[in-house]
mmCIF file of C-alpha atoms in Angstrom:
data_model
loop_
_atom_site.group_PDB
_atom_site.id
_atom_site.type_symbol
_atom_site.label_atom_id
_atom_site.label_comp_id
_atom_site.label_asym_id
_atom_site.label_seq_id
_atom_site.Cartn_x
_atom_site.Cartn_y
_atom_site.Cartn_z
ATOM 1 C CA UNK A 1 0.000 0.000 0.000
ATOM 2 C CA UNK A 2 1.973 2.650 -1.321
ATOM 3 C CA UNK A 3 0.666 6.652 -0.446
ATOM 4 C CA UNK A 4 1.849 9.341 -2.770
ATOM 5 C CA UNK A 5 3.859 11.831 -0.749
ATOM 6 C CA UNK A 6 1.728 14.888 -2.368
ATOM 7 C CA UNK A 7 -1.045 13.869 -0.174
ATOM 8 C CA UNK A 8 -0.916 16.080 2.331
ATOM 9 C CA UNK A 9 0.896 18.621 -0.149
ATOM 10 C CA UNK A 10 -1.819 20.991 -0.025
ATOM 11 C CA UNK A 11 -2.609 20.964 3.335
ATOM 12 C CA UNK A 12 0.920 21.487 4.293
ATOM 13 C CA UNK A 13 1.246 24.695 1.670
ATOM 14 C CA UNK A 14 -2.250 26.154 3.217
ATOM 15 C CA UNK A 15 -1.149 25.317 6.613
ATOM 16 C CA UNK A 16 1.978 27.153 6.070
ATOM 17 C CA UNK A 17 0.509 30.122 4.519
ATOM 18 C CA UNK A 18 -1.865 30.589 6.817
ATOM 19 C CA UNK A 19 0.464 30.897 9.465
ATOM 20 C CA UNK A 20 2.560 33.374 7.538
ATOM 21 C CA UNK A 21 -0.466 35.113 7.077
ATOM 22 C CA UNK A 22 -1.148 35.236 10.718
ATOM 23 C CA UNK A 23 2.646 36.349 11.349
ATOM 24 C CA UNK A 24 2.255 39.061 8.815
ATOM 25 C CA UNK A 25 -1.669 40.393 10.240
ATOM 26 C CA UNK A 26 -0.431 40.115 13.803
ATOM 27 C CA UNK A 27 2.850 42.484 13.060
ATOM 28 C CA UNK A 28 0.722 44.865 10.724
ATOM 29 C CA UNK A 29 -1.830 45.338 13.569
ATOM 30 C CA UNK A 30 0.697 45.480 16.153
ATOM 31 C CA UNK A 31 2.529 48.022 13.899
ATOM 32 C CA UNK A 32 -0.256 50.105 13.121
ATOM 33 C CA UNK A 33 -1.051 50.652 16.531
ATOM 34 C CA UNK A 34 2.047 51.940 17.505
ATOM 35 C CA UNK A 35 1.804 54.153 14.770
ATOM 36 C CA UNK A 36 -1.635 55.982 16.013
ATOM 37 C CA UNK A 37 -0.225 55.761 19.426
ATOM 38 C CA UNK A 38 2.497 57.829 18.763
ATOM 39 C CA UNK A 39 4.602 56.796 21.202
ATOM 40 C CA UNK A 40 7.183 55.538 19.417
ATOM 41 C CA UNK A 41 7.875 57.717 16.753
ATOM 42 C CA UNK A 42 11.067 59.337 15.594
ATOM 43 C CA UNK A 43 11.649 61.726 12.920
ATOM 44 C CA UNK A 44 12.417 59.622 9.826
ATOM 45 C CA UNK A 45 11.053 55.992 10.987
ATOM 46 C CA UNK A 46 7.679 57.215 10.698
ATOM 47 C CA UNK A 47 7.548 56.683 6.458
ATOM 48 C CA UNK A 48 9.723 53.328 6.746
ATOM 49 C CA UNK A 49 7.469 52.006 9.250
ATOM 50 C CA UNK A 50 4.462 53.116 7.431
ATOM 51 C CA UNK A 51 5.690 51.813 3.983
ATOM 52 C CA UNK A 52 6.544 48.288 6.370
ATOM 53 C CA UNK A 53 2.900 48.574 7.834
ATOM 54 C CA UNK A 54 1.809 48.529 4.241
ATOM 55 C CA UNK A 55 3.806 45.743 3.148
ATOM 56 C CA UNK A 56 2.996 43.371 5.775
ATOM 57 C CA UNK A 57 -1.172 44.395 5.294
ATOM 58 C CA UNK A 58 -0.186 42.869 1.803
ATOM 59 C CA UNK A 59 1.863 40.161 2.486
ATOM 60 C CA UNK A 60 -0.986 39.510 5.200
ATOM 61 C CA UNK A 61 -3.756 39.429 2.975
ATOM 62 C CA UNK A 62 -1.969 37.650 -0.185
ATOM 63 C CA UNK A 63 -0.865 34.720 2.459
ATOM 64 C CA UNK A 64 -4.262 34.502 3.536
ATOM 65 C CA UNK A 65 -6.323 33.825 0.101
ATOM 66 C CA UNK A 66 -3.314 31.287 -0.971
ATOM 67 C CA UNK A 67 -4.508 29.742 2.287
ATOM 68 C CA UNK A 68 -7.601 29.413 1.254
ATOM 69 C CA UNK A 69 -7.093 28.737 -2.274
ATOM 70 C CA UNK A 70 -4.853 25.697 -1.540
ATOM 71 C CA UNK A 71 -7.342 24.415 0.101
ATOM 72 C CA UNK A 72 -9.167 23.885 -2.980
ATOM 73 C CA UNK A 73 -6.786 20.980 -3.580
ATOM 74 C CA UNK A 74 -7.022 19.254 -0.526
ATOM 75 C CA UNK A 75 -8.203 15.843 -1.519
ATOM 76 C CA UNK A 76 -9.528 15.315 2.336
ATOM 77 C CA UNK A 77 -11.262 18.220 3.187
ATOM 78 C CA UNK A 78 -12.535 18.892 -0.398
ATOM 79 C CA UNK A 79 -13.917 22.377 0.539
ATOM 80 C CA UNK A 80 -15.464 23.640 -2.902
ATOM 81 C CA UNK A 81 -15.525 27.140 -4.143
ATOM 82 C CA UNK A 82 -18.183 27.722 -1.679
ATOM 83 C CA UNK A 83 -16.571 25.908 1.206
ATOM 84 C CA UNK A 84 -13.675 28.805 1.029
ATOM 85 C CA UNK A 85 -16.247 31.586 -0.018
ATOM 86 C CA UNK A 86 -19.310 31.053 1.917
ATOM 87 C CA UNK A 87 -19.245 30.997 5.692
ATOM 88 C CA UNK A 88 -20.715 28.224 7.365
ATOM 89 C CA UNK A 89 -21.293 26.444 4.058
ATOM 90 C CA UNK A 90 -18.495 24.019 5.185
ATOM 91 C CA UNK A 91 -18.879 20.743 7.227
ATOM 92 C CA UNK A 92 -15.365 21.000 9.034
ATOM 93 C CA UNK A 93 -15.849 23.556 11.684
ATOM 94 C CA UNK A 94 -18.030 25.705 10.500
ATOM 95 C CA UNK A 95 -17.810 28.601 12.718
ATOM 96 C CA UNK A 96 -14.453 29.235 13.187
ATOM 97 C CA UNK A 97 -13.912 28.734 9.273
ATOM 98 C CA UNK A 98 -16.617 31.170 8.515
ATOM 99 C CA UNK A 99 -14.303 33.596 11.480
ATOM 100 C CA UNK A 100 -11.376 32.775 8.750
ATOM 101 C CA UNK A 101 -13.582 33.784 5.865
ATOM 102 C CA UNK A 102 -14.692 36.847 7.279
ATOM 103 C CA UNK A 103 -11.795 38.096 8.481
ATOM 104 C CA UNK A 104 -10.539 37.558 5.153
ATOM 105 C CA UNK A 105 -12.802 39.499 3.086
ATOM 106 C CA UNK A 106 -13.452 42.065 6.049
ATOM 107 C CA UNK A 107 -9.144 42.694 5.945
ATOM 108 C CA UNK A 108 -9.269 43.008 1.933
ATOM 109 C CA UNK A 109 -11.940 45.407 2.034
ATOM 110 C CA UNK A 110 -10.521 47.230 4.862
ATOM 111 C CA UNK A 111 -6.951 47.030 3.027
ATOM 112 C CA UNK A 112 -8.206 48.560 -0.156
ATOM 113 C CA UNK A 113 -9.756 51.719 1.680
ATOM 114 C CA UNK A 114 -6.131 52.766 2.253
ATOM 115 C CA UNK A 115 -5.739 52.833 -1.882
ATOM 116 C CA UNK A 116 -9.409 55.296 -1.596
ATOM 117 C CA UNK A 117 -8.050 56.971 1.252
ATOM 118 C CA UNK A 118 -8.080 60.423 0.016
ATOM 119 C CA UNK A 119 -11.603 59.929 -1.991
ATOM 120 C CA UNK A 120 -13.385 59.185 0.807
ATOM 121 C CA UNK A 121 -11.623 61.595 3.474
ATOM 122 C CA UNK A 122 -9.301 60.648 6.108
ATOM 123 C CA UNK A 123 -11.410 60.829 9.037
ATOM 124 C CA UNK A 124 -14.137 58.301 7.555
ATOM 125 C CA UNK A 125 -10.594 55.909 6.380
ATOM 126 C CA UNK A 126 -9.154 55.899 9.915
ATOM 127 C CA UNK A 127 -12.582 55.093 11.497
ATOM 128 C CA UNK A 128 -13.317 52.125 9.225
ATOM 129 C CA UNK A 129 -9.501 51.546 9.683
ATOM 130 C CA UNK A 130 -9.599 50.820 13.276
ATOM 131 C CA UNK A 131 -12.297 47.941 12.457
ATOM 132 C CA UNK A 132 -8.903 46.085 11.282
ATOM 133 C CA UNK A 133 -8.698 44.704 15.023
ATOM 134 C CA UNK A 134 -11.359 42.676 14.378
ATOM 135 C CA UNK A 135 -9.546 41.266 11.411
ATOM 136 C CA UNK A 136 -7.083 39.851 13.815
ATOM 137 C CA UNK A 137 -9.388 39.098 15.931
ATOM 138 C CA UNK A 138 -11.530 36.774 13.661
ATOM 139 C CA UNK A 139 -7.554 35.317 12.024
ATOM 140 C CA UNK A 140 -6.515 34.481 16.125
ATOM 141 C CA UNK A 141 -9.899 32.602 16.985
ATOM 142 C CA UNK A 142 -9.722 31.053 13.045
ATOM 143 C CA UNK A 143 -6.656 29.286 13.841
ATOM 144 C CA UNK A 144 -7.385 28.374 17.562
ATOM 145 C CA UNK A 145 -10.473 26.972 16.162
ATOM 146 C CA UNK A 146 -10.208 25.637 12.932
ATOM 147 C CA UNK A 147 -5.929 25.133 12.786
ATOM 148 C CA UNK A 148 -5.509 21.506 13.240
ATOM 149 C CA UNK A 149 -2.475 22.064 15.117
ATOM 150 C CA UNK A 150 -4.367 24.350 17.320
ATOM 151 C CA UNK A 151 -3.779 22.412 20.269
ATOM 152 C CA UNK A 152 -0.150 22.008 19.529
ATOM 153 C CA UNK A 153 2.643 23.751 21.960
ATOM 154 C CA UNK A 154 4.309 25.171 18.599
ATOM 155 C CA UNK A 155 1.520 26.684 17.562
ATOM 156 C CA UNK A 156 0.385 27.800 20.646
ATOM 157 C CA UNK A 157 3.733 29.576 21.145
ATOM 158 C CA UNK A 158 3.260 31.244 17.812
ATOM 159 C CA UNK A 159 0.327 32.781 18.280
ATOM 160 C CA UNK A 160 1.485 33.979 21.810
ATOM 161 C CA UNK A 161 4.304 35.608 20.687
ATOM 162 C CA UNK A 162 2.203 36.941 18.251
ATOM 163 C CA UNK A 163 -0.238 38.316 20.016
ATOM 164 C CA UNK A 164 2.036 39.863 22.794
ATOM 165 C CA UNK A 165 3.281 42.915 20.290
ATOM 166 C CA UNK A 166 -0.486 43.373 19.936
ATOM 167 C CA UNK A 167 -1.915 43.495 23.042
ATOM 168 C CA UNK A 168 1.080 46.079 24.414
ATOM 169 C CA UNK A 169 0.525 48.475 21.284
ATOM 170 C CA UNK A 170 -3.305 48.247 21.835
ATOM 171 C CA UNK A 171 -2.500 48.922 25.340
ATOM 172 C CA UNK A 172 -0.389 51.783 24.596
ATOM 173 C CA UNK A 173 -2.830 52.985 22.485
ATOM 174 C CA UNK A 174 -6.162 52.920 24.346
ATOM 175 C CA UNK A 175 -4.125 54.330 27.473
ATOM 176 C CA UNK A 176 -3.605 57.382 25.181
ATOM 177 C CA UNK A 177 -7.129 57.420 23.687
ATOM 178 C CA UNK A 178 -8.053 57.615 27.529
ATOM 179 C CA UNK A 179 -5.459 60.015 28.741
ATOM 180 C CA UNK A 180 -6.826 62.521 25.899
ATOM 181 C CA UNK A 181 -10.200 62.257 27.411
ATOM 182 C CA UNK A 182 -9.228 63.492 31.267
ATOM 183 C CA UNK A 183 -9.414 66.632 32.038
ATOM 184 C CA UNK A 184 -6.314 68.666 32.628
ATOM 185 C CA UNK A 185 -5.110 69.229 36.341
ATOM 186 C CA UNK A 186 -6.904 71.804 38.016
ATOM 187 C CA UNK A 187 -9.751 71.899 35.496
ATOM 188 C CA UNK A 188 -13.265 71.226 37.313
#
């Protein structure tokens, strides 16, 4: 009983692009939100790190539809068009693969309003830009759901370390949303 090698070859390429992809999300979210903190900012980094924020968004959301398009070839999940399109039209966890989907298309929509930036204003862009949390929200509980080495201590790790950069820049950043809310000293 002899099992060709290329198997698995598909799931192995879509499980390793979808961790890239999470890599790339969690460090363009973690990114960004150092950027609107403003904390960290010296003259000079600010473009490069922008121009890096950009890249990764990219390299984020190209990672993530190569997940889901390998999947396509997966001769034991067999997903179908709509199985990668259409959340909760999939047997094999529905929910959390529907969190993948949507977090997909929710991050390439949210992506491309940087491109329309100036036509819609940059007040309305920076609100809907802020939804991109959610993004990584829906990509974390995606692979902690749906990953089948969810419950691995590699993967586990990953997402750890990838979620620590996160949490501290949202940190930093909601402690400076809040401290722009208090009333200065001596003010009633």
């Amino acid at each position: 009983m002899s099992r060709d090698p290329l198997d698995h070859g598909w799931w192995l390429v879509s499980r390793a692009t979808g961790i890239v992809a999470l890599l790339a999300i969690s460090a363009t979210v973690g990114l960004g939100l150092l950027l609107a903190s403003r904390e960290h900012r010296r003259p000079g980094l600010a473009a490069a790190a922008t121009g890096l924020h950009e890249h990764l968004a990219l390299v984020g959301l190209l990672g993530a539809a190569v997940h889901a398009v390998t999947l396509l070839g997966d001769p034991f999940l067999r997903p179908g068009l709509s199985g990668i399109l259409v959340p909760f039209a999939i047997g094999y966890r529905p929910a959390w693969v529907a969190a993948g989907i949507a977090a997909l298309v929710l991050g390439a929509l949210l992506g491309l309003t940087f491109y329309a930036r100036r036509r819609i204003g940059p007040r309305r862009w920076r609100s809907a830009h802020r939804a991109v949390v959610v993004v990584w929200v829906l990509a974390v509980g995606h692979a902690l759901g749906a990953g089948t080495d969810a419950q691995t201590p590699w993967l586990r790790a990953v997402l750890l370390a990838s979620a620590a950069p996160v949490l501290y820049a949202g940190v930093l950043r909601l402690a400076r949303a809040l401290d722009g809310r208090r009333p200065a000293a001596g003010r009633a």
